[in-house]
mmCIF file of C-alpha atoms in Angstrom:
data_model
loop_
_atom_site.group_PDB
_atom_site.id
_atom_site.type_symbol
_atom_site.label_atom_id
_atom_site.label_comp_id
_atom_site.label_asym_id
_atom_site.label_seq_id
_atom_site.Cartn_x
_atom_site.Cartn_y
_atom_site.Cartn_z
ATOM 1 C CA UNK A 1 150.175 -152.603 39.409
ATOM 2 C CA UNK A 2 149.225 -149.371 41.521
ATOM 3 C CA UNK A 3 148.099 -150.001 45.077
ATOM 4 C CA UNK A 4 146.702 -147.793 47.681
ATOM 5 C CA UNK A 5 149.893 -147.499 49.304
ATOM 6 C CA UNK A 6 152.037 -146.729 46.544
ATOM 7 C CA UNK A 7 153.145 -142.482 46.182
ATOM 8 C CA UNK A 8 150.715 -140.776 43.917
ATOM 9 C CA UNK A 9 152.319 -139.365 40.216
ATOM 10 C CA UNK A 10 149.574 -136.857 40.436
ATOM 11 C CA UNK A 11 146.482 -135.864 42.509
ATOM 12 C CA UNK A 12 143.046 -135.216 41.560
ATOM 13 C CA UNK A 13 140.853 -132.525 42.905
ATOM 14 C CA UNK A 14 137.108 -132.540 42.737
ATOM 15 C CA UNK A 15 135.043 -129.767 43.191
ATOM 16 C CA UNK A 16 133.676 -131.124 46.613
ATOM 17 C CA UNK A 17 137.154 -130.894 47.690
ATOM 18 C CA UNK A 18 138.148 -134.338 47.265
ATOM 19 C CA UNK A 19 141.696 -135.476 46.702
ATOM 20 C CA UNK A 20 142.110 -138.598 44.626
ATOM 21 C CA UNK A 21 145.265 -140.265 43.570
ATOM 22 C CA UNK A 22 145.790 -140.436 39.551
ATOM 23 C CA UNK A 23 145.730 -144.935 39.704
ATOM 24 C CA UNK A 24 141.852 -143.847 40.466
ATOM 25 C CA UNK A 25 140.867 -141.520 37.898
ATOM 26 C CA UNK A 26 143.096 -142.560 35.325
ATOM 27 C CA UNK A 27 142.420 -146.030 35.240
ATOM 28 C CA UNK A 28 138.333 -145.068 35.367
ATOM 29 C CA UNK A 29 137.867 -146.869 38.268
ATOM 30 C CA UNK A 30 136.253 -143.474 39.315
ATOM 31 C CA UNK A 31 134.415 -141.184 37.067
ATOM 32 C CA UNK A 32 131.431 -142.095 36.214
ATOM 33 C CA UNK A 33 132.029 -140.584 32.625
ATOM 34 C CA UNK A 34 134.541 -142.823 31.663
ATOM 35 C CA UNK A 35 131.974 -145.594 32.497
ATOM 36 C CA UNK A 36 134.612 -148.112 34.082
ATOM 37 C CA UNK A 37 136.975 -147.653 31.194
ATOM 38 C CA UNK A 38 140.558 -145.880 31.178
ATOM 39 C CA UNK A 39 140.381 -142.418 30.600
ATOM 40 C CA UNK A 40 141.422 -141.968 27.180
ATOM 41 C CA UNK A 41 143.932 -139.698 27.552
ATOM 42 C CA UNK A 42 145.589 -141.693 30.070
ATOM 43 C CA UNK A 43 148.650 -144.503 29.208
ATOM 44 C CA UNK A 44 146.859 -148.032 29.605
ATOM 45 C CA UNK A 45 144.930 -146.612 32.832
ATOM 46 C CA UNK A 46 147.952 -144.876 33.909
ATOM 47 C CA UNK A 47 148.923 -141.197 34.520
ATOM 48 C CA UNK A 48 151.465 -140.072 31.123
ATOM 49 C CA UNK A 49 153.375 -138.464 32.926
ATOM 50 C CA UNK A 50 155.182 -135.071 32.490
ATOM 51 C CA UNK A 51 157.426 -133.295 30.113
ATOM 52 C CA UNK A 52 159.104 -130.302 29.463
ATOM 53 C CA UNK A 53 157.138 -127.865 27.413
ATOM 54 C CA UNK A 54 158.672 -126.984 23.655
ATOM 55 C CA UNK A 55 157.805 -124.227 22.379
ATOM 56 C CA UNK A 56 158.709 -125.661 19.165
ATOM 57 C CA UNK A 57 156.147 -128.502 19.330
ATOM 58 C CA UNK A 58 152.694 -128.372 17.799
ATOM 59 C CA UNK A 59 150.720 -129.128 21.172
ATOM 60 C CA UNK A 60 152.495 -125.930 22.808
ATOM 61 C CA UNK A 61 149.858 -123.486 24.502
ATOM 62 C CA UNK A 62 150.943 -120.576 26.444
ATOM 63 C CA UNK A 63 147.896 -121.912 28.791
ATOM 64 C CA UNK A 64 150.220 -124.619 29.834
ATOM 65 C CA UNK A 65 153.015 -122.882 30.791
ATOM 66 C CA UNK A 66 156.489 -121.107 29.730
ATOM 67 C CA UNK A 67 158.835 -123.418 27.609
ATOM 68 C CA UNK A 68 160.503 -125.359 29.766
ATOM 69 C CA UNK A 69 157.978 -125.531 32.445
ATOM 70 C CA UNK A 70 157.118 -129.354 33.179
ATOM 71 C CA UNK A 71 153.364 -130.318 32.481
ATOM 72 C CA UNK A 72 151.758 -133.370 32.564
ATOM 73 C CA UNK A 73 151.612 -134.628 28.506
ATOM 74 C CA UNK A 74 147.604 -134.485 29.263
ATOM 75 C CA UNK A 75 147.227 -130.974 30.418
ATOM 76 C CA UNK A 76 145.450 -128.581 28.442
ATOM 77 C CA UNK A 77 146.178 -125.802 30.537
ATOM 78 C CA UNK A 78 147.533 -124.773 33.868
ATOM 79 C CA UNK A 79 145.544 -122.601 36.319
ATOM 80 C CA UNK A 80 148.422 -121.167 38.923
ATOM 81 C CA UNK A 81 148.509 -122.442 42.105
ATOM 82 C CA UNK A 82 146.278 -124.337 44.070
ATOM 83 C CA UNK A 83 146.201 -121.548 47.373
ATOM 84 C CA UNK A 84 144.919 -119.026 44.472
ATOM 85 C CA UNK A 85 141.432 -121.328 44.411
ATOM 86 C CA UNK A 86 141.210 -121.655 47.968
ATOM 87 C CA UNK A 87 138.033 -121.290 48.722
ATOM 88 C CA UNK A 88 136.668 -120.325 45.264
ATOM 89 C CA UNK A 89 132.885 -121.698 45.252
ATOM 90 C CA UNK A 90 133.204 -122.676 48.609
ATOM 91 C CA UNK A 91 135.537 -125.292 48.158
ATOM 92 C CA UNK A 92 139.005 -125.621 50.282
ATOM 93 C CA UNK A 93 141.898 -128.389 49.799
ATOM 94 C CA UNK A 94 144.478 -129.236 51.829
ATOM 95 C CA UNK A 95 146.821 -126.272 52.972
ATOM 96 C CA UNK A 96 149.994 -128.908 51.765
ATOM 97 C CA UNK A 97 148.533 -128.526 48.080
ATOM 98 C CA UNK A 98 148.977 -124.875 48.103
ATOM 99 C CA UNK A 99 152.385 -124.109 46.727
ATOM 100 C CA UNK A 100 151.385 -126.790 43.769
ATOM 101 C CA UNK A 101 151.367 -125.949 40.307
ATOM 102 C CA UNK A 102 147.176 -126.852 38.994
ATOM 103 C CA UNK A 103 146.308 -128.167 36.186
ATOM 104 C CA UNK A 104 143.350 -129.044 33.832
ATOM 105 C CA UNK A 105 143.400 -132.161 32.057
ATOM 106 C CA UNK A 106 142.013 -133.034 29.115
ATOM 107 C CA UNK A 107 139.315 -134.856 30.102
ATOM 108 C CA UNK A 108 138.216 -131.649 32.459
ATOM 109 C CA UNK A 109 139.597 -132.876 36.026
ATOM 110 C CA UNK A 110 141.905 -130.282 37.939
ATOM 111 C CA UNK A 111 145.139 -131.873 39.054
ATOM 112 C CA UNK A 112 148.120 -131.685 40.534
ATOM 113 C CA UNK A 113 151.810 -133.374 40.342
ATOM 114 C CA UNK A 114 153.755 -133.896 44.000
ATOM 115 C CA UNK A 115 156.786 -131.608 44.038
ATOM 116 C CA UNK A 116 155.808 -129.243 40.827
ATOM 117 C CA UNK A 117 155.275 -125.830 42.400
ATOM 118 C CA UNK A 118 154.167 -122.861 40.636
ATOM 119 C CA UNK A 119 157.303 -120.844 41.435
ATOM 120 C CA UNK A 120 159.766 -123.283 40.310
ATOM 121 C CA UNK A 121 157.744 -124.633 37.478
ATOM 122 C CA UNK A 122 160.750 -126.349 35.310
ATOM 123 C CA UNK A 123 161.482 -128.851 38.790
ATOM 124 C CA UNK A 124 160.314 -131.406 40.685
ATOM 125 C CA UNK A 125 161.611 -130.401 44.356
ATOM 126 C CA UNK A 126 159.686 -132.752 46.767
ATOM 127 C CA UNK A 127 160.662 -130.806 49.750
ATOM 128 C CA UNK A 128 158.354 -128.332 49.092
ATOM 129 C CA UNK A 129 154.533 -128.809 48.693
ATOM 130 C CA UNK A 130 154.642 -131.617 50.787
ATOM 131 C CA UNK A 131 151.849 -134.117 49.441
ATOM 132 C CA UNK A 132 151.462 -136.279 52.401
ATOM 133 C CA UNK A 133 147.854 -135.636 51.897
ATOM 134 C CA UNK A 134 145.131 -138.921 52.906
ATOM 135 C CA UNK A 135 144.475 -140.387 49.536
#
């Protein structure tokens, strides 16, 4: 079970610039569109992780990323970093989320996984893009 205290697998950003950990949204305790029930996209209310892209595979999209780059299995695309949105609509996230790699998931929710920078897209390295964000 996923508590409060536990690290993140990925981090939600809302438009109000919000930061939610993934045990929230993915397990529809959250969105109101999922109306209390696991996002569908999710693994039994849980985040599905991440995985190397193939280009080989029939789910590939260039809009995810370069084969090889790691993306989260529900991504649909990936949107650069998240310093390039800074302020975009008026909306600012923490300055630690910066160097991260965004997504867009598949139910429509930006997000972000600790340690996958934009630059080094085919690692985890969680010495950079420090997360230790309030969740």
């Amino acid at each position: 079970m996923t508590t409060q205290t536990d690290k993140p697998n990925a981090l939600f950003l809302s438009l109000k610039g919000e930061v939610l950990p993934d045990h929230l949204i993915c397990s529809g305790l959250l969105p109101a569109e999922f109306q209390g029930k696991a996002c569908p996209y999710s693994t039994n209310g849980k985040f599905p992780g991440i995985a190397p892209l193939n280009a080989a595979s029939a789910n590939y999209s260039i809009d995810k990323g370069k084969a090889g780059d790691l993306c989260p299995t529900c991504a649909i695309s990936q949107l650069a970093h998240v310093g390039h949105w800074q302020g975009h609509g008026g909306v600012s996230y923490p300055d630690e989320l910066n160097l991260l790699r965004l997504f867009k998931c598949r139910a429509g929710f930006w997000l972000v996984v600790p340690g996958l920078c934009d630059d080094t897209a085919s690692t985890i390295n969680l010495d950079a893009g420090r997360t230790d964000v309030a969740v």
